[in-house]
Every structure is written in structure tokens, then in C-alpha cells.
C-alpha positions as a LaTeX table, in Angstrom:
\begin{tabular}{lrrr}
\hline
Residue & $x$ (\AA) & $y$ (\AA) & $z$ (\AA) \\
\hline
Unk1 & 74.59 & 141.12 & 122.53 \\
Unk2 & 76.68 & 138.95 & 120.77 \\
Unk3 & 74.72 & 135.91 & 119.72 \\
Unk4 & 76.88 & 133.35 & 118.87 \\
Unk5 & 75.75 & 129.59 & 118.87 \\
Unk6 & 78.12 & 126.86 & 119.09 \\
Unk7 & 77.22 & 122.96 & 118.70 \\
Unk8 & 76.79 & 121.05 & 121.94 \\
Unk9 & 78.71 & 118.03 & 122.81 \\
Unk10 & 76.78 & 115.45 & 121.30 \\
Unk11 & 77.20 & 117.44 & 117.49 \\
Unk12 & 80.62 & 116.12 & 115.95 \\
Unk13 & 81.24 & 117.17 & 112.41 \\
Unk14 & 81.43 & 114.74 & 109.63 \\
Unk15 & 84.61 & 112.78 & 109.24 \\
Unk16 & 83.84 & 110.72 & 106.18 \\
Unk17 & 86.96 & 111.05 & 103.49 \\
Unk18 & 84.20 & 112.13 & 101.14 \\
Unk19 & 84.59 & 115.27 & 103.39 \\
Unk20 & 88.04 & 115.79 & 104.13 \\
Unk21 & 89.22 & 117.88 & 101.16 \\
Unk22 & 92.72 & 117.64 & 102.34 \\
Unk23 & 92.82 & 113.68 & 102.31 \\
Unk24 & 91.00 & 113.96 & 98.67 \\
Unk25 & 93.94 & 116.09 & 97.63 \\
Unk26 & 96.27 & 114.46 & 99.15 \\
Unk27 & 94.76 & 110.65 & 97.29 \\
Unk28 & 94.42 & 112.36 & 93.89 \\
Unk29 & 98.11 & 113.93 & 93.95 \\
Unk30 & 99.48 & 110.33 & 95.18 \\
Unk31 & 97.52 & 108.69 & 92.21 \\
Unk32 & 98.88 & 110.87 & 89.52 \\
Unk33 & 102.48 & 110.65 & 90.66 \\
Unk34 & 102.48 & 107.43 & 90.80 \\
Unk35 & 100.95 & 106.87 & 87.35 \\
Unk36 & 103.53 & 109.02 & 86.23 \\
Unk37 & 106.51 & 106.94 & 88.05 \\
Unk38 & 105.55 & 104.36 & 86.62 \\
Unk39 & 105.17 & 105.43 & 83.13 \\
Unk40 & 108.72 & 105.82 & 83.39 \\
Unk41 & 111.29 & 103.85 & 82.15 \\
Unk42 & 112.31 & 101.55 & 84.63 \\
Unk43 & 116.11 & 102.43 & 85.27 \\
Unk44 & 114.51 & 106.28 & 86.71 \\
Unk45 & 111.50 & 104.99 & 88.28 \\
Unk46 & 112.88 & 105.13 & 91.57 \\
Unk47 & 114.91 & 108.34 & 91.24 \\
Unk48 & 114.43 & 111.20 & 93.76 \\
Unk49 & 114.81 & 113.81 & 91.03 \\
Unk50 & 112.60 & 111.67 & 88.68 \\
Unk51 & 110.07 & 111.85 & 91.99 \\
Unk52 & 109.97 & 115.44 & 92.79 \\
Unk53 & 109.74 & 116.36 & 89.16 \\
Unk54 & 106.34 & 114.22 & 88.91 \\
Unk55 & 105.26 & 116.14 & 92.13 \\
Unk56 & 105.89 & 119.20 & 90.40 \\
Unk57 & 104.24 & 118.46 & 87.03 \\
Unk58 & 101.51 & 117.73 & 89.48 \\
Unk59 & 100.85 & 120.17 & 91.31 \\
Unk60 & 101.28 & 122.76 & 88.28 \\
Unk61 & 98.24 & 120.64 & 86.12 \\
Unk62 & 96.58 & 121.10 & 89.68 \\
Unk63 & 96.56 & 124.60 & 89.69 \\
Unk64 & 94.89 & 124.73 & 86.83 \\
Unk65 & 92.03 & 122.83 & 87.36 \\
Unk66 & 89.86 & 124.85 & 89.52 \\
Unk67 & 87.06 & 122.49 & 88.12 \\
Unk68 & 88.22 & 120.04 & 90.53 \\
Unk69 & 88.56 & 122.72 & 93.34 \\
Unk70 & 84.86 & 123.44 & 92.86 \\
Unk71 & 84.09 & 120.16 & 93.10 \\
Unk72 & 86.11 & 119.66 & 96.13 \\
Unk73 & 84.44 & 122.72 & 98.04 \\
\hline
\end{tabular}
């Protein structure tokens, strides 16, 4: 009754990074903090709290962008 077909053993999924949304992510968040760290003036670059507010402002602009989420998916 149930008619579910699965891929046989010699099917494997794609594993380019083209295709792994979370490892795009993951890359464009990296890029942007660190553009930001480094925009900074040196004596805070290295700062935690200069750090986790760049991951922050990050993520935020991210949320926004569902343009890039569409692209993504």
C-alpha cells in the first residue's frame, strides 16, 4: 500500500559546497565578520566583545536578506 521508493546503494546525493547550504552560510557569515574585524581599528580588532558584536551585526543584516535565502534554496 504504501509506495515509498528509496535510492539504492549506488545513488549518493551531491556533496559539492555549491550544495551544502549550511557550508555557504557558514563561508558568507565568516567573510563578513571578518571584513568587519578588520575594518576596525587595530587596538579592538582582536577583542572578544568587538568579535561577537560583528557576529551579531551579521546575522541581523542576514535576516533580512531573504534574497540570499532564495538563492540558497
Amino acid at each position: 500500500d504504501n509506495d515509498v521508493n528509496f535510492w539504492g546503494d549506488d545513488i549518493w546525493p551531491g556533496n559539492s559546497p555549491d550544495l551544502n547550504v549550511a557550508e555557504c552560510i557558514g563561508s558568507i557569515i565568516k567573510d563578513e565578520v571578518e571584513t568587519q574585524m578588520l575594518s576596525e581599528a587595530e587596538y579592538n580588532q582582536y577583542h572578544e566583545d568587538t568579535l561577537e558584536m560583528h557576529i551579531e551585526n551579521v546575522l541581523t543584516s542576514m535576516e533580512e536578506d531573504t534574497e540570499l535565502f532564495e538563492t540558497l534554496l
